[in-house]
CSV table of C-alpha atoms in Angstrom, one decimal:
chain,number,residue,atom,x,y,z
A,243,MET,CA,86.4,117.2,88.4
A,244,ILE,CA,89.8,116.2,89.8
A,245,GLY,CA,90.6,119.4,91.7
A,246,LEU,CA,89.5,122.9,92.4
A,247,ASP,CA,91.3,126.2,91.9
A,248,PRO,CA,91.6,128.0,95.3
A,249,THR,CA,90.3,131.3,93.8
A,250,ASP,CA,87.2,129.6,92.5
A,251,MET,CA,86.7,127.8,95.8
A,252,ALA,CA,86.9,131.0,97.8
A,253,ALA,CA,84.1,132.4,95.7
A,254,GLU,CA,82.0,129.2,95.7
A,255,SER,CA,82.8,127.3,98.9
A,256,SER,CA,81.5,128.3,102.3
A,257,TRP,CA,81.0,125.1,104.2
A,258,ASP,CA,79.8,123.3,101.1
A,259,PHE,CA,79.8,119.6,101.1
A,260,LEU,CA,82.8,117.8,99.6
A,261,ALA,CA,80.6,115.5,97.5
A,262,ASP,CA,79.3,118.5,95.7
A,263,LEU,CA,82.7,120.2,95.3
A,264,LEU,CA,84.4,117.1,94.1
A,265,ASN,CA,81.5,115.6,92.3
A,266,LEU,CA,82.0,112.3,94.1
A,267,PRO,CA,79.0,110.4,95.6
A,268,TYR,CA,80.5,108.8,98.7
A,269,PRO,CA,78.2,109.2,101.8
A,270,PHE,CA,81.2,110.3,103.9
A,271,LEU,CA,81.9,113.2,101.5
A,272,ALA,CA,78.2,114.0,101.3
A,273,GLN,CA,78.2,114.6,105.0
A,274,THR,CA,81.5,116.6,105.3
A,275,ARG,CA,81.5,120.3,104.8
A,276,PHE,CA,84.6,122.3,103.7
A,277,MET,CA,85.7,125.9,104.4
A,278,LEU,CA,88.7,127.2,102.6
A,279,GLY,CA,91.2,128.9,104.8
A,280,TYR,CA,93.1,132.1,104.0
A,281,ASP,CA,96.6,133.5,104.8
A,282,PHE,CA,96.5,133.0,108.6
A,283,SER,CA,93.9,130.3,108.8
A,284,SER,CA,93.9,126.7,107.7
A,285,ASN,CA,91.2,124.9,105.8
A,286,SER,CA,88.5,123.5,108.1
A,287,TYR,CA,86.2,120.5,107.8
A,288,ALA,CA,82.9,119.7,109.5
A,289,ILE,CA,81.7,116.1,109.5
A,290,THR,CA,77.9,116.1,110.1
A,291,GLY,CA,75.7,113.4,111.6
A,292,LYS,CA,74.0,113.0,115.0
A,293,TYR,CA,76.6,115.5,116.1
A,294,VAL,CA,79.3,117.5,114.3
A,295,SER,CA,83.0,116.8,114.3
A,296,ILE,CA,85.5,119.5,113.3
A,297,ILE,CA,88.9,118.8,111.7
A,298,ASP,CA,91.2,121.8,112.2
A,299,PRO,CA,89.1,124.7,113.4
A,300,GLY,CA,91.6,127.1,111.8
A,301,ASN,CA,92.1,130.7,113.0
A,302,ASP,CA,89.0,132.5,111.7
A,303,TYR,CA,86.0,133.0,113.9
A,304,THR,CA,84.0,134.4,111.1
A,305,ALA,CA,84.1,131.0,109.4
A,306,PHE,CA,82.0,129.5,112.2
A,307,MET,CA,79.5,132.3,112.1
A,308,GLU,CA,78.8,131.2,108.6
A,309,LEU,CA,78.6,127.5,109.7
A,310,PHE,CA,76.0,128.5,112.3
A,311,ARG,CA,74.0,130.3,109.6
A,312,ARG,CA,74.0,127.0,107.8
A,313,GLY,CA,72.0,125.4,110.6
A,314,VAL,CA,74.7,124.0,112.8
A,315,ASN,CA,74.3,125.0,116.4
A,316,PRO,CA,77.5,125.5,118.5
A,317,THR,CA,76.5,122.7,120.9
A,318,ASP,CA,76.1,120.3,118.0
A,319,ILE,CA,79.9,120.2,117.8
A,320,LYS,CA,81.1,117.4,120.1
A,321,LYS,CA,84.6,116.5,118.7
A,322,ILE,CA,87.5,118.5,117.4
A,323,VAL,CA,90.6,116.9,115.8
A,324,LEU,CA,93.8,118.9,115.4
A,325,THR,CA,96.2,117.7,112.7
A,326,HIS,CA,99.0,119.6,114.5
A,327,GLY,CA,99.5,122.4,116.9
A,328,HIS,CA,100.3,125.4,114.7
A,329,VAL,CA,98.1,128.4,115.6
A,330,ASP,CA,96.6,128.7,112.1
A,331,HIS,CA,95.0,125.3,112.7
A,332,VAL,CA,94.0,125.5,116.3
A,333,MET,CA,93.1,129.0,117.5
A,334,GLY,CA,89.6,128.9,116.0
A,335,MET,CA,88.8,126.4,118.6
A,336,PHE,CA,88.8,129.0,121.4
A,337,GLU,CA,86.2,131.0,119.4
A,338,LEU,CA,84.0,128.0,119.5
A,339,LEU,CA,84.5,127.5,123.2
A,340,ARG,CA,83.0,130.9,123.9
A,341,ARG,CA,79.7,129.4,122.9
A,342,TYR,CA,79.8,126.7,125.5
A,343,ASP,CA,78.7,127.1,129.1
A,344,ASN,CA,80.5,123.9,130.2
A,345,PRO,CA,82.8,122.6,127.4
A,346,GLY,CA,84.2,119.9,129.6
A,347,GLN,CA,80.9,118.0,129.4
A,348,ASN,CA,80.2,118.6,125.8
A,349,LEU,CA,83.4,118.8,123.8
A,350,GLU,CA,86.3,116.3,123.2
A,351,ILE,CA,89.5,117.4,121.6
A,352,PHE,CA,91.9,115.0,119.9
A,353,LEU,CA,95.6,115.8,119.3
A,354,HIS,CA,98.9,114.0,119.2
A,355,GLU,CA,100.6,113.3,122.4
A,356,ALA,CA,103.6,115.5,121.2
A,357,GLY,CA,101.3,118.5,120.7
A,358,PRO,CA,102.2,121.8,122.3
A,359,GLN,CA,102.1,121.7,126.1
A,360,GLU,CA,100.9,125.3,126.3
A,361,PHE,CA,97.8,124.5,124.2
A,362,LYS,CA,97.0,121.4,126.3
A,363,GLU,CA,97.2,123.5,129.5
A,364,LEU,CA,95.1,126.2,128.0
A,365,ALA,CA,92.4,123.8,126.8
A,366,GLY,CA,92.5,122.1,130.2
A,367,GLN,CA,92.0,125.3,132.0
A,368,ILE,CA,88.9,126.0,129.9
A,369,GLY,CA,87.6,122.6,130.8
A,370,CYS,CA,87.9,120.6,127.6
A,371,ARG,CA,88.3,116.9,127.6
A,372,LEU,CA,91.7,116.1,125.9
A,373,THR,CA,92.4,112.8,124.2
A,374,GLU,CA,95.9,112.3,123.1
A,375,VAL,CA,96.7,109.9,120.3
A,376,LYS,CA,99.9,108.2,119.1
A,377,GLY,CA,98.8,106.9,115.7
A,378,GLY,CA,97.1,103.7,114.8
A,379,GLU,CA,93.9,104.5,116.6
A,380,THR,CA,90.5,104.6,114.9
A,381,LEU,CA,88.4,107.6,115.7
A,382,ASN,CA,84.6,107.6,115.2
A,383,LEU,CA,83.7,111.0,114.1
A,384,SER,CA,80.0,111.7,113.6
A,385,GLY,CA,79.4,108.0,112.7
A,386,PHE,CA,82.4,107.5,110.4
A,387,ASP,CA,85.6,105.6,111.3
A,388,LEU,CA,88.9,107.3,110.5
A,389,GLU,CA,92.4,105.9,111.0
A,390,VAL,CA,94.9,108.1,112.8
A,391,ILE,CA,98.3,108.1,111.0
A,392,HIS,CA,101.2,109.7,112.8
A,393,THR,CA,103.0,111.8,110.2
A,394,PRO,CA,105.8,113.8,111.8
A,395,GLY,CA,108.1,115.9,109.6
A,396,HIS,CA,106.5,119.3,109.3
A,397,THR,CA,106.1,119.1,113.1
A,398,LEU,CA,106.6,116.3,115.5
A,399,ASP,CA,102.9,116.1,116.4
A,400,GLY,CA,101.5,115.9,112.9
A,401,ILE,CA,98.7,113.4,112.1
A,402,CYS,CA,96.6,112.5,109.1
A,403,LEU,CA,93.1,111.0,109.2
A,404,TYR,CA,92.3,108.3,106.6
A,405,HIS,CA,88.8,107.3,105.6
A,406,ALA,CA,89.3,103.9,103.8
A,407,PRO,CA,85.9,103.4,102.2
A,408,SER,CA,86.1,106.7,100.2
A,409,ARG,CA,89.9,106.5,99.9
A,410,SER,CA,90.1,110.0,101.4
A,411,ILE,CA,92.7,111.5,103.7
A,412,PHE,CA,92.9,114.7,105.7
A,413,THR,CA,96.5,115.6,105.5
A,414,GLY,CA,96.9,118.8,107.5
A,415,ASP,CA,100.2,120.3,106.3
A,416,THR,CA,101.9,117.0,105.6
A,417,VAL,CA,100.7,116.9,102.0
A,418,LEU,CA,99.6,120.2,100.2
A,419,PRO,CA,98.7,120.6,96.6
A,420,HIS,CA,101.3,122.4,94.5
A,421,ALA,CA,103.4,123.2,97.6
A,422,MET,CA,105.4,121.6,100.4
A,423,ALA,CA,105.4,122.6,104.0
A,424,GLU,CA,108.8,123.5,105.6
A,425,MET,CA,110.2,121.5,108.5
A,426,ASP,CA,109.4,123.6,111.7
A,427,GLN,CA,112.4,122.6,113.8
A,428,ALA,CA,111.1,124.5,116.8
A,429,ALA,CA,108.1,122.2,116.7
A,430,GLY,CA,110.2,119.0,116.1
A,431,GLY,CA,110.1,119.0,112.4
A,432,ARG,CA,112.7,116.8,110.7
A,433,LEU,CA,113.4,115.8,107.1
A,434,ASP,CA,114.0,112.1,107.9
A,435,HIS,CA,110.7,111.9,109.8
A,436,TYR,CA,109.0,113.6,106.9
A,437,LEU,CA,110.3,111.0,104.4
A,438,TYR,CA,109.1,108.2,106.7
A,439,SER,CA,105.7,109.8,106.9
A,440,LEU,CA,105.3,110.0,103.1
A,441,ARG,CA,106.4,106.4,102.8
A,442,THR,CA,103.7,105.5,105.3
A,443,LEU,CA,101.0,107.4,103.3
A,444,LEU,CA,102.0,105.8,100.0
A,445,LYS,CA,101.1,102.4,101.5
A,446,ARG,CA,97.5,103.6,101.7
A,447,ASP,CA,95.0,103.6,98.8
A,448,ILE,CA,94.5,107.3,98.4
A,449,ASP,CA,92.3,109.0,95.8
A,450,ASN,CA,91.2,112.2,97.6
A,451,VAL,CA,93.5,114.6,99.4
A,452,LEU,CA,91.8,117.0,101.8
A,453,PRO,CA,94.7,119.3,102.8
A,454,GLY,CA,95.2,121.9,105.5
A,455,HIS,CA,95.8,124.6,103.0
A,456,GLY,CA,94.9,125.1,99.3
A,457,ALA,CA,92.7,123.3,96.9
A,458,LEU,CA,90.9,120.0,97.4
A,459,VAL,CA,92.2,117.2,95.2
A,460,GLY,CA,89.9,114.4,94.0
A,461,ARG,CA,90.7,111.2,92.2
A,462,ILE,CA,94.4,111.9,91.8
A,463,GLY,CA,95.4,112.2,95.4
A,464,ARG,CA,98.1,109.5,95.3
A,465,GLY,CA,99.9,111.6,92.7
A,466,ILE,CA,99.9,114.6,95.0
A,467,VAL,CA,101.4,112.4,97.8
A,468,MET,CA,104.0,111.2,95.4
A,469,ASP,CA,104.9,114.7,94.3
A,470,THR,CA,105.5,115.7,97.9
A,471,PHE,CA,107.7,112.6,98.4
A,472,GLU,CA,109.7,113.5,95.3
A,473,GLY,CA,110.1,117.1,96.5
A,474,LEU,CA,111.5,115.9,99.8
A,475,ILE,CA,114.0,113.6,98.0
A,476,LYS,CA,115.2,116.5,95.9
A,477,LYS,CA,115.8,118.4,99.2
A,478,VAL,CA,118.1,115.6,100.2
A,479,VAL,CA,120.1,115.0,97.0
A,480,GLY,CA,119.9,118.5,95.4
A,481,LEU,CA,117.6,119.8,92.7
A,482,GLU,CA,120.1,119.3,89.9
A,483,THR,CA,121.4,115.9,91.0
A,484,PRO,CA,120.7,113.2,88.3
A,485,TRP,CA,118.4,110.4,89.6
A,486,LEU,CA,121.0,107.7,89.5
A,487,ALA,CA,123.6,109.8,91.4
A,488,GLY,CA,120.8,110.6,93.9
A,489,ALA,CA,120.0,107.0,94.4
A,490,THR,CA,123.7,106.3,95.3
A,491,LYS,CA,123.7,109.2,97.7
A,492,LEU,CA,120.5,108.1,99.4
A,493,ALA,CA,121.6,104.4,99.6
A,494,GLN,CA,124.8,105.6,101.3
A,495,GLN,CA,122.6,107.3,103.9
A,496,GLY,CA,120.5,104.2,104.5
A,497,LEU,CA,117.5,105.6,102.7
A,498,MET,CA,116.8,102.5,100.6
A,499,GLU,CA,113.1,103.2,99.8
A,500,GLU,CA,114.1,106.7,98.5
A,501,ALA,CA,117.0,105.2,96.5
A,502,VAL,CA,114.6,102.8,94.8
A,503,PHE,CA,112.3,105.8,94.0
A,504,CYS,CA,115.3,107.5,92.3
A,505,CYS,CA,116.1,104.3,90.3
A,506,ASN,CA,112.5,104.1,89.2
A,507,LYS,CA,112.5,107.7,88.0
A,508,LYS,CA,115.6,106.9,85.9
A,509,LEU,CA,113.9,103.8,84.5
A,510,VAL,CA,110.9,105.8,83.4
A,511,THR,CA,113.0,107.6,80.9
A,512,SER,CA,115.5,104.8,80.3
A,513,PRO,CA,113.8,101.5,80.9
A,514,GLU,CA,116.8,99.4,79.9
A,515,ASN,CA,119.4,101.4,81.9
A,516,PHE,CA,121.6,98.7,83.2
A,517,ALA,CA,123.1,100.6,86.2
A,518,ALA,CA,119.6,101.6,87.4
A,519,LEU,CA,118.3,98.1,87.1
A,520,GLU,CA,121.2,96.6,89.0
A,521,MET,CA,121.1,99.1,91.8
A,522,LYS,CA,117.4,98.8,92.2
A,523,ALA,CA,117.6,95.0,92.3
A,524,PHE,CA,120.1,94.9,95.1
A,525,LEU,CA,118.2,97.6,97.0
A,526,LEU,CA,115.1,95.5,96.8
A,527,ILE,CA,116.9,92.6,98.4
A,528,ASP,CA,118.0,94.9,101.2
A,529,LEU,CA,114.4,95.9,101.7
A,530,GLY,CA,113.2,92.3,101.7
A,531,ARG,CA,111.2,92.9,98.5
A,532,ASN,CA,112.6,89.7,97.0
A,533,ALA,CA,109.9,88.9,94.4
A,534,GLU,CA,110.4,92.4,92.9
A,535,ALA,CA,114.2,91.8,93.0
A,536,VAL,CA,113.8,88.6,91.0
A,537,GLU,CA,112.0,90.5,88.3
A,538,SER,CA,114.7,93.1,88.1
A,539,PHE,CA,117.5,90.5,87.9
A,540,ASP,CA,115.6,88.7,85.1
A,541,LYS,CA,115.6,92.0,83.1
A,542,ILE,CA,119.4,92.3,83.8
A,543,LEU,CA,120.0,88.7,82.6
A,544,ALA,CA,118.0,89.4,79.5
A,545,GLN,CA,120.6,92.0,78.7
A,546,LYS,CA,123.7,90.2,80.0
A,547,PRO,CA,123.0,86.4,80.2
A,548,GLU,CA,126.3,85.6,82.0
A,549,HIS,CA,126.4,88.5,84.4
A,550,PHE,CA,128.0,87.3,87.6
A,551,TYR,CA,126.3,89.7,90.1
A,552,ALA,CA,122.9,89.0,88.5
A,553,PHE,CA,123.4,85.3,89.3
A,554,LEU,CA,124.4,86.1,92.8
A,555,GLY,CA,121.6,88.6,93.3
A,556,LYS,CA,118.9,86.3,91.9
A,557,GLY,CA,120.1,83.4,94.0
A,558,SER,CA,120.0,85.6,97.1
A,559,ALA,CA,116.5,86.8,96.2
A,560,LEU,CA,115.2,83.3,95.7
A,561,MET,CA,116.7,82.3,99.0
A,562,GLY,CA,114.9,85.2,100.6
A,563,LEU,CA,111.7,83.8,99.1
A,564,GLY,CA,112.3,80.4,100.6
A,565,ASP,CA,113.2,78.8,97.3
A,566,TYR,CA,116.5,77.3,98.5
A,567,LYS,CA,116.7,74.7,95.8
A,568,GLY,CA,116.1,77.3,93.1
A,569,SER,CA,118.7,79.6,94.5
A,570,LEU,CA,121.4,76.9,94.3
A,571,ALA,CA,121.2,76.9,90.5
A,572,TYR,CA,122.1,80.6,90.4
A,573,PHE,CA,124.8,80.3,93.0
A,574,ASP,CA,126.4,77.5,90.9
A,575,ARG,CA,126.2,79.6,87.8
A,576,ALA,CA,128.0,82.4,89.6
A,577,LEU,CA,130.6,80.1,90.9
A,578,ALA,CA,131.2,78.7,87.4
A,579,ILE,CA,132.4,82.2,86.6
A,580,ASP,CA,134.3,82.9,89.9
A,581,PRO,CA,134.8,79.7,91.9
A,582,ARG,CA,136.5,81.4,94.9
A,583,HIS,CA,133.9,84.2,95.5
A,584,GLN,CA,133.5,84.2,99.3
A,585,GLU,CA,130.0,85.6,99.5
A,586,THR,CA,128.6,83.2,96.9
A,587,LEU,CA,130.2,80.3,98.6
A,588,ILE,CA,128.7,81.3,101.9
A,589,ASN,CA,125.3,81.8,100.3
A,590,LYS,CA,125.4,78.4,98.6
A,591,GLY,CA,126.4,76.8,101.9
A,592,MET,CA,123.4,78.4,103.6
A,593,ALA,CA,121.1,77.3,100.8
A,594,LEU,CA,122.3,73.7,101.1
A,595,TYR,CA,121.9,73.8,104.9
A,596,LEU,CA,118.4,75.1,104.6
A,597,CYS,CA,117.6,72.4,102.1
A,598,GLY,CA,118.7,69.8,104.7
A,599,ARG,CA,121.9,68.9,102.9
A,600,PHE,CA,124.0,69.5,105.9
A,601,ASP,CA,127.1,67.5,104.9
A,602,GLU,CA,127.4,69.2,101.6
A,603,ALA,CA,127.0,72.6,103.3
A,604,MET,CA,129.8,71.8,105.7
A,605,ASP,CA,132.1,70.6,102.8
A,606,ILE,CA,132.3,74.3,101.8
A,607,GLU,CA,135.1,75.5,104.0
A,608,VAL,CA,134.3,79.2,104.1
A,609,PHE,CA,130.7,78.4,105.1
A,610,GLN,CA,131.8,76.0,107.8
A,611,ARG,CA,134.0,78.7,109.3
A,612,GLU,CA,131.2,81.3,109.1
A,613,PHE,CA,128.7,78.9,110.5
A,614,THR,CA,131.0,77.8,113.4
A,615,SER,CA,131.9,81.4,114.2
A,616,ARG,CA,128.2,82.5,114.4
A,617,PHE,CA,127.3,79.4,116.5
A,618,LYS,CA,130.1,80.3,119.0
A,619,GLN,CA,128.9,83.9,119.2
A,620,GLU,CA,125.3,82.7,119.9
A,621,LEU,CA,126.6,80.4,122.6
A,622,GLN,CA,128.7,83.2,124.2
A,623,GLY,CA,125.7,85.5,124.1
A,624,LYS,CA,123.6,83.0,126.0
A,625,THR,CA,126.3,82.4,128.7
A,626,PRO,CA,125.3,83.9,132.0
């Protein structure tokens, strides 16, 4: 099973274990219960162990009545994590607190430091212990370690919780199956933040997405994250904009990772597209992904063996990899086509200098001027 239809889940799932719902054997999933949310309540999760940890208590007190019928006592719940401060994710917590005589001694609530101040004040008045996170922390929840990933975009205070051993992630509203959350500007939501958050998630090894709304997704979770990333990119460039035109627009805005994504989408349908290969190669240099850039320039040179900018680009990428001697061969091949090209001459001078061939580097007039100018600027910057 790779996913579940929400209608089927509503009929079948009432705090059932994720391992059973997804047919996956991980101990973490075997100890985590799931309750599907409805219109005004998020999905909720209960990690069981020596105590119970809740991720997003939702906005449905009846859900917890069912959990208690399953053998969980109210005072077994020791930790609550909020993926963000929207009411459909948090208000169920106050239903839980009614079961506590002294919640301050028994219950710890985790939320991002940018979470709603009104909520913090209300929880504090009730006596809860509040722990604010920034992202990067590891939370031990019922015996399992989960990484906090700050994922602003939908709201400023959004977080995801990543369990590396099972490659599972609780995404709140940051990633939803078959949908995409809107940016709530009143809560600090921003599109550029959202894009950054998705890039961050794509660096993780994700199989299973455990969202704040909708169906669970097992085994193909990375594809769901990628779909959300693609949807956000389309918001920026326009739904009908061709991928290559979108790449140009994104690069002009400084969104290099997103521009590479668009180039890759074009190359899926047209693997030999010269413009896409060339744009991607130079974007990869800008991103410091020089080994990938070398591969792209090799594909370009296979099509056009004497392409000036491919020589310049591959030389620059090799220099970025520390292969200064190797880069010189490509700068020389570019200069054989255009001996006066300033950028190539400067790059060749830098490669010679980094090879320890100082006299040869200084024989290149434009490099000498550039080197002297930068040296003077550095000296002036250090002058008291």
